[in-house]
PDB file of C-alpha atoms in Angstrom:
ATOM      1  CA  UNK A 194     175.470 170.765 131.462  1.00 51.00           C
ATOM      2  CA  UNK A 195     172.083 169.086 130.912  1.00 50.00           C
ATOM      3  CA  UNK A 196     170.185 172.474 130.997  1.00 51.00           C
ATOM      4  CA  UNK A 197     172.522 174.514 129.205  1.00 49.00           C
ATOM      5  CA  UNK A 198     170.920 174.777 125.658  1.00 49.00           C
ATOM      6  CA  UNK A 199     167.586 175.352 127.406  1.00 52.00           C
ATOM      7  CA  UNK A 200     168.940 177.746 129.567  1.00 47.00           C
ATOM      8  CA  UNK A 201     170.682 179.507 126.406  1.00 47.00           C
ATOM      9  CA  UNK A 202     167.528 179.454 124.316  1.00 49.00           C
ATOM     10  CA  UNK A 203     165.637 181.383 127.286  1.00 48.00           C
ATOM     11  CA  UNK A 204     168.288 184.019 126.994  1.00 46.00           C
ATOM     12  CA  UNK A 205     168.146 184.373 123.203  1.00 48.00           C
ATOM     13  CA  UNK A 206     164.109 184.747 123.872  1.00 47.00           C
ATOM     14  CA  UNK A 207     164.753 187.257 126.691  1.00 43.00           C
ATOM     15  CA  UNK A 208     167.199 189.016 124.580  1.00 45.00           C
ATOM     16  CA  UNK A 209     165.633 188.985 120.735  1.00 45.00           C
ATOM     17  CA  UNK A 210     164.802 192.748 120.744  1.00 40.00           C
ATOM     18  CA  UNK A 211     168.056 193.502 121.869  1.00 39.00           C
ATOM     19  CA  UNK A 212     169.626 196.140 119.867  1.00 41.00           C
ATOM     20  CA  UNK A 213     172.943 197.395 121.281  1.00 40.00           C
ATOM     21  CA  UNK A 214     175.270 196.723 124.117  1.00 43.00           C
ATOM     22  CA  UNK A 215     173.648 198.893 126.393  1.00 57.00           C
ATOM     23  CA  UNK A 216     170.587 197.268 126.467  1.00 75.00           C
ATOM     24  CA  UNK A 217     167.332 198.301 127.639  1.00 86.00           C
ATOM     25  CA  UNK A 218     166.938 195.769 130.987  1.00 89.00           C
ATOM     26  CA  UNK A 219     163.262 195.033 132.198  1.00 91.00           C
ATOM     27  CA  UNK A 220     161.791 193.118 134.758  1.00 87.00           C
ATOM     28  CA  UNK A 221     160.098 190.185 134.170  1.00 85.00           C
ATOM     29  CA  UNK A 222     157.099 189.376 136.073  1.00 89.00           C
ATOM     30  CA  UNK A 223     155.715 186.055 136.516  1.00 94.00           C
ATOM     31  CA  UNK A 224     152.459 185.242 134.074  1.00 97.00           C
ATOM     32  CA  UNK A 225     150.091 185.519 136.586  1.00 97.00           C
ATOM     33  CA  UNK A 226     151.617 188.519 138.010  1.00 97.00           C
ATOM     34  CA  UNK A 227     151.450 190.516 134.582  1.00 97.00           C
ATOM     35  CA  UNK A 228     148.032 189.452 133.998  1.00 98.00           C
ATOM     36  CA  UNK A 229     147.545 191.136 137.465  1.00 97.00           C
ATOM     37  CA  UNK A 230     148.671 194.433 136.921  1.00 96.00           C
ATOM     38  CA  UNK A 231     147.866 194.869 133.499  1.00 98.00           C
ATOM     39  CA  UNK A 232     144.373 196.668 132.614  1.00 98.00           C
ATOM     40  CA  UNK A 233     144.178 195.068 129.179  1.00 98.00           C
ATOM     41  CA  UNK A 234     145.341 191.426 127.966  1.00 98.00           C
ATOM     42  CA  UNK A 235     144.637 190.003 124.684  1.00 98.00           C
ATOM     43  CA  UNK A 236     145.550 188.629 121.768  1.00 98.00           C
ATOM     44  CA  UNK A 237     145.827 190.878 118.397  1.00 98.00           C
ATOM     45  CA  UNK A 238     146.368 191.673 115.004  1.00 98.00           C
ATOM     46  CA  UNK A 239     148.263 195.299 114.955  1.00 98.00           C
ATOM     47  CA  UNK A 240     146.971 196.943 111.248  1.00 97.00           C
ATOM     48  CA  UNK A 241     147.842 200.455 110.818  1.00 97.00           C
ATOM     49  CA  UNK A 242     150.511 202.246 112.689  1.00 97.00           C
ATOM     50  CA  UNK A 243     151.297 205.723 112.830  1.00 97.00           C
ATOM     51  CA  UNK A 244     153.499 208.307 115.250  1.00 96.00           C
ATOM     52  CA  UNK A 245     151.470 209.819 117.824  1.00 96.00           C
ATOM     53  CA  UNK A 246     151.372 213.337 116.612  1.00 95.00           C
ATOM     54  CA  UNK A 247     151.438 214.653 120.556  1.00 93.00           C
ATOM     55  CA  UNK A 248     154.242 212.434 121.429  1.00 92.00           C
ATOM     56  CA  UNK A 249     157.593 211.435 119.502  1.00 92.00           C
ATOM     57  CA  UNK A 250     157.611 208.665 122.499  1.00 92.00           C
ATOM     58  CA  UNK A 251     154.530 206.461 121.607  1.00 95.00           C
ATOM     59  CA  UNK A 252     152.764 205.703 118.129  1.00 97.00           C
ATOM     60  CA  UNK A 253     149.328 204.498 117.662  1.00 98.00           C
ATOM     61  CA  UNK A 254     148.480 201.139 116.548  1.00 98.00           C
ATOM     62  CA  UNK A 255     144.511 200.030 114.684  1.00 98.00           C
ATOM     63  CA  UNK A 256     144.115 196.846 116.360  1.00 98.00           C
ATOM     64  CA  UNK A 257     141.751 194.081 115.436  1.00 98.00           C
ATOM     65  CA  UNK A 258     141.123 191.598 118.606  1.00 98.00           C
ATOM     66  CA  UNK A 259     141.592 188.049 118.192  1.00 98.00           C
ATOM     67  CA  UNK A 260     141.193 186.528 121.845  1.00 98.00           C
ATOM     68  CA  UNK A 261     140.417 189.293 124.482  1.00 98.00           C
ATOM     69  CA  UNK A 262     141.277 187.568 128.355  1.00 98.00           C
ATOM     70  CA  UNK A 263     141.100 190.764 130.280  1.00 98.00           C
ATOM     71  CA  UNK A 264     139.789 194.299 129.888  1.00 97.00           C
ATOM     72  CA  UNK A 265     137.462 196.453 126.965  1.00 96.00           C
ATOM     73  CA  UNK A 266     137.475 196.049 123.484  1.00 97.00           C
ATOM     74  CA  UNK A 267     139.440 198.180 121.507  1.00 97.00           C
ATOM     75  CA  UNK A 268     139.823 199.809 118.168  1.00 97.00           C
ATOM     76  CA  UNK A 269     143.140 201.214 118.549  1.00 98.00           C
ATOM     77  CA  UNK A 270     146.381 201.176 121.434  1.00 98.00           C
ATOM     78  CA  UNK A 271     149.165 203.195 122.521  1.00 98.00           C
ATOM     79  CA  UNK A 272     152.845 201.901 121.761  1.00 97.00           C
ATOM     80  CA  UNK A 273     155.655 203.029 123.647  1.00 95.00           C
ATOM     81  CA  UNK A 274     158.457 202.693 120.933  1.00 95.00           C
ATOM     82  CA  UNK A 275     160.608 205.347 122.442  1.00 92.00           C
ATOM     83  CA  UNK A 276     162.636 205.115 119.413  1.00 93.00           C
ATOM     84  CA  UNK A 277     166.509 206.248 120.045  1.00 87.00           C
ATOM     85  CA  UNK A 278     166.489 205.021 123.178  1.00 90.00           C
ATOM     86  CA  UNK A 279     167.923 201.026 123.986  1.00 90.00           C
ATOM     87  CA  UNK A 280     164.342 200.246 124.819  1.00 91.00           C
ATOM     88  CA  UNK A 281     163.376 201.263 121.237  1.00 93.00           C
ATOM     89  CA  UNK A 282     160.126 198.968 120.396  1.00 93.00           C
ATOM     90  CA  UNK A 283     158.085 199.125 117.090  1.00 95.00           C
ATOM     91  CA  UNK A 284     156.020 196.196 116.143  1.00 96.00           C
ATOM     92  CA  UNK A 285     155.624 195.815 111.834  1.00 96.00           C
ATOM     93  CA  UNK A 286     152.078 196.485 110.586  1.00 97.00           C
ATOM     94  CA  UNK A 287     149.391 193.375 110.577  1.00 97.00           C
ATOM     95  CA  UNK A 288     151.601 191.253 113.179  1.00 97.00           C
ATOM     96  CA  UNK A 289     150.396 189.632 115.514  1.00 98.00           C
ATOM     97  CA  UNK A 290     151.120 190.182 119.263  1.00 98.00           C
ATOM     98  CA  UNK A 291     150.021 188.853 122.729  1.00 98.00           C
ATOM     99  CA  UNK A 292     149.199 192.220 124.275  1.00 98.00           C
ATOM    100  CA  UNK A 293     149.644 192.628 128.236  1.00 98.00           C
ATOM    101  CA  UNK A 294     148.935 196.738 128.254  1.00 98.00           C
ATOM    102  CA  UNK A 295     148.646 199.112 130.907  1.00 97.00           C
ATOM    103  CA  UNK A 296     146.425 202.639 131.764  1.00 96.00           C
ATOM    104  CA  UNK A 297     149.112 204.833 132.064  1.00 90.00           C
ATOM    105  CA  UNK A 298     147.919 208.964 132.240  1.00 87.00           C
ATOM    106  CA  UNK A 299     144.771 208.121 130.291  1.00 89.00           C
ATOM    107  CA  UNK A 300     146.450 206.151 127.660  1.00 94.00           C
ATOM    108  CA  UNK A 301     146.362 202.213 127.206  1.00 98.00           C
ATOM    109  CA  UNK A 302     149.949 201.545 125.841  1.00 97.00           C
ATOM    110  CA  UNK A 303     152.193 198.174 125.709  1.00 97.00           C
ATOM    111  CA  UNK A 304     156.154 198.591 124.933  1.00 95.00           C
ATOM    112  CA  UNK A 305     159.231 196.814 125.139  1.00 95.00           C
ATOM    113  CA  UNK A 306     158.859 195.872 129.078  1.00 94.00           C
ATOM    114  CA  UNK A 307     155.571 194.669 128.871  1.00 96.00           C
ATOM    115  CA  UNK A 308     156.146 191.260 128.372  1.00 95.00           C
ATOM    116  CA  UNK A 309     154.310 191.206 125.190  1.00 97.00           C
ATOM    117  CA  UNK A 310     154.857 188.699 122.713  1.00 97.00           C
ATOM    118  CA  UNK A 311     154.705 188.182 118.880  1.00 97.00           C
ATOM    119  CA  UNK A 312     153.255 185.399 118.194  1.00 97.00           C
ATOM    120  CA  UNK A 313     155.018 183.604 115.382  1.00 95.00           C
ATOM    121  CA  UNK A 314     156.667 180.097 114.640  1.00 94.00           C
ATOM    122  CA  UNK A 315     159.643 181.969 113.198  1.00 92.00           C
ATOM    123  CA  UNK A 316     161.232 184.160 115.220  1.00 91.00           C
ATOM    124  CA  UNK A 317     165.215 183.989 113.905  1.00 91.00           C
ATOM    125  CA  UNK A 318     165.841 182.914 110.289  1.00 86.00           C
ATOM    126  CA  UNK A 319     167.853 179.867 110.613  1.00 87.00           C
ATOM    127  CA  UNK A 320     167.161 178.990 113.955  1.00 91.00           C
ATOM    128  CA  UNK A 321     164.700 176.072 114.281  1.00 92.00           C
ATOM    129  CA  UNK A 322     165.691 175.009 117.953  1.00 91.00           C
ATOM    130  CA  UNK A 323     165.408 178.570 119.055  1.00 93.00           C
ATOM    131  CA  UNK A 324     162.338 179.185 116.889  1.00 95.00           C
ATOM    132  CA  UNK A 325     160.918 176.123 118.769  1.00 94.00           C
ATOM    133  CA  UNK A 326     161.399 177.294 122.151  1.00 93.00           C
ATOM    134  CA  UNK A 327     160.270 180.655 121.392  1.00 95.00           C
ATOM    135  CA  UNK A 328     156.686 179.387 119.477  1.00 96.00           C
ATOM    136  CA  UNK A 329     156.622 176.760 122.717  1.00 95.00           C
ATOM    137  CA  UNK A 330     156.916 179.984 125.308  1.00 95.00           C
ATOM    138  CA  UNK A 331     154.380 181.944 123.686  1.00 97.00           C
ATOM    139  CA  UNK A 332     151.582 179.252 123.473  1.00 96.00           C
ATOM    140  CA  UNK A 333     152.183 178.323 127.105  1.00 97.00           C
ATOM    141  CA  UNK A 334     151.150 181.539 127.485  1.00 97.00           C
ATOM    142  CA  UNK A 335     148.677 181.774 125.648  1.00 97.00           C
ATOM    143  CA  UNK A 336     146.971 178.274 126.910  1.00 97.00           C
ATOM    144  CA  UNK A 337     147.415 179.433 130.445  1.00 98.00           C
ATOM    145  CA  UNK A 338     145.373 182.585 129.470  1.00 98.00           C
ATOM    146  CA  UNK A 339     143.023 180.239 127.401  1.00 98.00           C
ATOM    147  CA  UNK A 340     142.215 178.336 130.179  1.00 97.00           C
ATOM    148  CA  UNK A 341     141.752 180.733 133.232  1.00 98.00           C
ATOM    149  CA  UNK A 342     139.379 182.989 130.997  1.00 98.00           C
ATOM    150  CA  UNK A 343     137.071 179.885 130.567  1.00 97.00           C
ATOM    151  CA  UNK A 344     136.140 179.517 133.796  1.00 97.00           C
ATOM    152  CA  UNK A 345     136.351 183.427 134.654  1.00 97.00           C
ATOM    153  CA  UNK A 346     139.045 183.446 136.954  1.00 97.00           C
ATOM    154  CA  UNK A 347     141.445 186.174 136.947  1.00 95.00           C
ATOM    155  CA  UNK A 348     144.754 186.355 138.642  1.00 97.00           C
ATOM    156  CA  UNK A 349     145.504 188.481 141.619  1.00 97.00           C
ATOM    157  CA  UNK A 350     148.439 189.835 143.478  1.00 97.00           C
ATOM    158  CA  UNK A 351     147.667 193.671 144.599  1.00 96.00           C
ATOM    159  CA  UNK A 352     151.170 194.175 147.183  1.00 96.00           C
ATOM    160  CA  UNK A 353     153.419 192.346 144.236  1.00 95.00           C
ATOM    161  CA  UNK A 354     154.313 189.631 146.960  1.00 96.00           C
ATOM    162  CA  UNK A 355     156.246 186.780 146.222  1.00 95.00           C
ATOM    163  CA  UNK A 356     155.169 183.411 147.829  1.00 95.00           C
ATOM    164  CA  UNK A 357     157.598 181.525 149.041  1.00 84.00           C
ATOM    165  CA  UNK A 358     157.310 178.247 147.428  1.00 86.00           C
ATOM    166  CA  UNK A 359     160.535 175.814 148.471  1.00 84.00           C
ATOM    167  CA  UNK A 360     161.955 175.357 144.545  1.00 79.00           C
ATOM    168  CA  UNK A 361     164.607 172.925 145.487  1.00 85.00           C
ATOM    169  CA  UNK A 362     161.479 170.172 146.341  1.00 87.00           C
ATOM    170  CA  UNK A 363     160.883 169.948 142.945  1.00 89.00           C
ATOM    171  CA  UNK A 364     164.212 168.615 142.047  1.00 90.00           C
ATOM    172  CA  UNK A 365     161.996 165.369 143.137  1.00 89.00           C
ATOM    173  CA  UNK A 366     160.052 165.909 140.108  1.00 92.00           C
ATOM    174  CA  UNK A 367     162.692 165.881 137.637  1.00 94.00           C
ATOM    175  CA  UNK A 368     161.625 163.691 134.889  1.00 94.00           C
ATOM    176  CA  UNK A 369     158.296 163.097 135.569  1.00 94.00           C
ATOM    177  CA  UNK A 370     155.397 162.571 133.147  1.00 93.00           C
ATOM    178  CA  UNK A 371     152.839 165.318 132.009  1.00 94.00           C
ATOM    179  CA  UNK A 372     151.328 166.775 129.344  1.00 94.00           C
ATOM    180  CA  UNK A 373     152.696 169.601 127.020  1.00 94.00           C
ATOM    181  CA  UNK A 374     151.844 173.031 128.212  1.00 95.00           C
ATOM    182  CA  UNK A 375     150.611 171.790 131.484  1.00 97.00           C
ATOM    183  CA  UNK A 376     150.073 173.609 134.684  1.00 97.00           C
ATOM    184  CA  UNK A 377     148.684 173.865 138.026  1.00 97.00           C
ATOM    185  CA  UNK A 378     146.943 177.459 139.654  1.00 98.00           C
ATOM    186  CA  UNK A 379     146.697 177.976 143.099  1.00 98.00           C
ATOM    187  CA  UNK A 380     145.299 181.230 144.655  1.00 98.00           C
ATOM    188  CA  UNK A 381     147.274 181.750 148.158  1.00 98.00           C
ATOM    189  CA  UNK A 382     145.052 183.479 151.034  1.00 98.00           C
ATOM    190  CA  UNK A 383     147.907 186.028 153.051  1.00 98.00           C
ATOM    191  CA  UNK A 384     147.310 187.712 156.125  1.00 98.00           C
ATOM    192  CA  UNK A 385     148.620 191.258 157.256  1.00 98.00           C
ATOM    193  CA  UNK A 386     151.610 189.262 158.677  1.00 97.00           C
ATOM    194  CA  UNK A 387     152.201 187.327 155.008  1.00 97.00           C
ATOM    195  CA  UNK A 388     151.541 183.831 156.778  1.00 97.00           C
ATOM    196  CA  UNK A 389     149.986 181.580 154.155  1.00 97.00           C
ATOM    197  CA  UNK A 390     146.448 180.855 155.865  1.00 97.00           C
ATOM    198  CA  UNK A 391     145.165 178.660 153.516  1.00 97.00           C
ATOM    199  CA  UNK A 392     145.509 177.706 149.473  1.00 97.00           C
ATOM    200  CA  UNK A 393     142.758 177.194 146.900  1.00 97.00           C
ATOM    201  CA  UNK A 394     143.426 175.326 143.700  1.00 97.00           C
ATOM    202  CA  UNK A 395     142.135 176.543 140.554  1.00 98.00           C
ATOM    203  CA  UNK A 396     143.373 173.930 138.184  1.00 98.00           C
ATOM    204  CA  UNK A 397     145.930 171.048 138.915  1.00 97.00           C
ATOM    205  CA  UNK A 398     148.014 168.978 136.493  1.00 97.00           C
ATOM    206  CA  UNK A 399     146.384 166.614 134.365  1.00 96.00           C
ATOM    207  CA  UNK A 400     148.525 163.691 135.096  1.00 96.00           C
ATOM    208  CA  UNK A 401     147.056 163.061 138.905  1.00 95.00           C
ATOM    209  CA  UNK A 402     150.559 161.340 140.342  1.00 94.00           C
ATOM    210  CA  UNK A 403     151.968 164.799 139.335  1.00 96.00           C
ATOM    211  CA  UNK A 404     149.105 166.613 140.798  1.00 96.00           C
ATOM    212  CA  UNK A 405     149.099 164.969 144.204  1.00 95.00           C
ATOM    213  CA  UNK A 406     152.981 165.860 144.157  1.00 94.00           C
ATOM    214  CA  UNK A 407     153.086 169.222 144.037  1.00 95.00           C
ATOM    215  CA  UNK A 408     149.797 169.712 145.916  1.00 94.00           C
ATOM    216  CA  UNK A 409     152.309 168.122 148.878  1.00 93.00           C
ATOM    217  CA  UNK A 410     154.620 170.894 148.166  1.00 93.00           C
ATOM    218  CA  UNK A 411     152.106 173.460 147.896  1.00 94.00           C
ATOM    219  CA  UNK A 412     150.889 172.861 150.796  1.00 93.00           C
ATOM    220  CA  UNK A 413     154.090 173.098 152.796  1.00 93.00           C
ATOM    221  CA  UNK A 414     154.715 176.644 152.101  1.00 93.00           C
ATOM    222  CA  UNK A 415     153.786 179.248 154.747  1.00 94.00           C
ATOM    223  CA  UNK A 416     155.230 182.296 153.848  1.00 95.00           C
ATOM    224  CA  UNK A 417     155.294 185.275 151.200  1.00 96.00           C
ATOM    225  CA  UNK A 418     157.851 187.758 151.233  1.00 95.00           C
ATOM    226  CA  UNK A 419     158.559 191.314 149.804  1.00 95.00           C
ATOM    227  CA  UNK A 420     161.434 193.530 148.813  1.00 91.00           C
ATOM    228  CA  UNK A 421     159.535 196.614 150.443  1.00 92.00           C
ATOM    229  CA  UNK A 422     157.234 195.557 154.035  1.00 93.00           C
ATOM    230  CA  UNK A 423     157.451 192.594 156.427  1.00 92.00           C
ATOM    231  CA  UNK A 424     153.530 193.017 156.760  1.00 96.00           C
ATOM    232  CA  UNK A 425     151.136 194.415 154.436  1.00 97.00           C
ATOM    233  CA  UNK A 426     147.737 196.606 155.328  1.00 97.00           C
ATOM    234  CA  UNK A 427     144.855 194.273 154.768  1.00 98.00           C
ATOM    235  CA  UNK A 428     144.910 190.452 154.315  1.00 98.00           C
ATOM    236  CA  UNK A 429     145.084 189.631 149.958  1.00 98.00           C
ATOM    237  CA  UNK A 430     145.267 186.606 147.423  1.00 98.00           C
ATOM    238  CA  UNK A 431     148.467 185.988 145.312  1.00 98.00           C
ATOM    239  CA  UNK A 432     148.024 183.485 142.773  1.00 98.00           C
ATOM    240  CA  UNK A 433     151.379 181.058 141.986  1.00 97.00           C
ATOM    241  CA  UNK A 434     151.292 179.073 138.760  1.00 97.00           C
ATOM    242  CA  UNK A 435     153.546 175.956 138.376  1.00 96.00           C
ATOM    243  CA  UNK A 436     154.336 174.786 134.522  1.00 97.00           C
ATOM    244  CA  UNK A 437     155.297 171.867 133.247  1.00 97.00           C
ATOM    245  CA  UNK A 438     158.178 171.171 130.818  1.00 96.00           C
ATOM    246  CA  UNK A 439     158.435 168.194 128.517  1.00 94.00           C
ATOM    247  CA  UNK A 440     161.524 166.253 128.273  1.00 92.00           C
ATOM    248  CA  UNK A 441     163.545 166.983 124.628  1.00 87.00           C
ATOM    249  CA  UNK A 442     167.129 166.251 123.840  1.00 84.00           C
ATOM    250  CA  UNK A 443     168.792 168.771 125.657  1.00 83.00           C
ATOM    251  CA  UNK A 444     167.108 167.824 129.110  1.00 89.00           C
ATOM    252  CA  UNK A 445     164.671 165.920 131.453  1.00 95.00           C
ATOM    253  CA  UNK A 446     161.390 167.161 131.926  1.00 96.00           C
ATOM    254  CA  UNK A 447     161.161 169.615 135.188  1.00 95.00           C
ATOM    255  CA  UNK A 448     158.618 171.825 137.272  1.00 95.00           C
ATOM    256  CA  UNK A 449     158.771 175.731 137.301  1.00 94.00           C
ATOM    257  CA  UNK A 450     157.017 178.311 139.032  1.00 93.00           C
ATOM    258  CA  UNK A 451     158.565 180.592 135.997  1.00 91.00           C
ATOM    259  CA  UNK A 452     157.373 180.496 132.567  1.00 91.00           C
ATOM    260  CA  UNK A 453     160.367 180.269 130.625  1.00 89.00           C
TER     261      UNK A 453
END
């Protein structure tokens, strides 16, 4: 199948921290989405690390910021290792991650669900494909971030709604041109009865063929849905991201609303 090996090398990032059948099993928010609900987002150097002595669930990392893209500067962060447990998490002194943490009982902690990311071009020993995919995940991240915090925008979705974007249109883009690490931002404006009422774009593709293409299909969608309410109190913003993903050996180049 053409996207198997991609497919297979998103599991093996998804799965990495894995250690034991009964694994610990998170969900994973969109980027824009975990931007959204996170208080703190940043890139970071974690020095020192120590056990918490008021908690045998978190330690307590020195951190030195790199790239801060949402919240206050810190000097030091919570962990959640929760060590014993299948969602066990402890990061090895002077890494560095891409934080997304959260204020949780007065204390700004990241863990194994966070979606956090260490950032390094060599993830698995003896895995170069996988290494690839991995390093090419995080920096599409990281650009994303890059570029929203230099024009001040920040991402919003306060009722976790999911708009209701028709993904089979963009078989139609299958192996179309763009440029690596590519995206387009839209913000979505919802009313109380989650009818799209109108779309704002923050930044389209590059390539402007590509652009006007999924502007068409942006356009079209007049709906956002939720697992918990047909209707929401107050109108809100939700703000969709769609990547683009070069062409390599294993498949054709193709347009996501997930970033994989």
């Amino acid at each position: 199948m053409k996207n198997s090996f991609r497919i297979f090398i998103v599991l093996l990032v998804w799965s990495s921290s894995f250690n034991c059948i009964m694994a610990c099993i998170c969900d994973r928010p969109k980027l824009a989405d975990n931007v959204a609900k996170s208080d703190f987002v940043a890139e970071v150097v974690l020095n020192k690390i120590h056990q918490d002595s008021n908690s045998e669930y978190y330690h307590i990392s020195e951190v030195e910021i790199i790239n801060l893209y949402k919240g206050d500067s810190i000097s030091s962060i919570y962990i959640r290792t929760a060590l014993n447990t299948s969602c066990s998490f402890l990061p090895g002194e002077n890494s560095r991650w891409l934080i997304f943490a959260r204020k949780v009982n007065d204390k700004l902690s990241f863990g194994y669900c966070s979606g956090s990311k260490l950032i390094t071009r060599n993830r698995w020993s003896n895995s170069p494909k996988a290494n690839l995919s991995y390093w090419n995940s995080v920096s599409r991240r990281v650009e994303w971030l890059k570029q929203m915090h230099a024009i001040g925008y920040e991402s919003t979705n306060e009722f976790g709604l999911n708009v209701s974007i028709d993904k089979r249109s963009f078989n139609n883009l299958r192996g179309s041109q763009g440029k690596q690490f590519d995206f387009s931002t839209f913000e979505f404006e919802i009313d109380t009865d989650m009818n799209v009422t109108n779309v704002i774009t923050i930044k389209e593709f590059s390539k402007r063929s590509l652009a006007r293409k999924t502007m068409k299909i942006v356009e079209e969608t007049r709906r956002a849905s939720s697992n918990k309410t047909n209707r929401i109190p107050k109108p809100t913003k939700v703000t969709l991201n769609l990547f683009y993903y070069e062409e390599d050996e294993d498949s054709e180049s193709f347009i996501s609303v997930y970033d994989l």
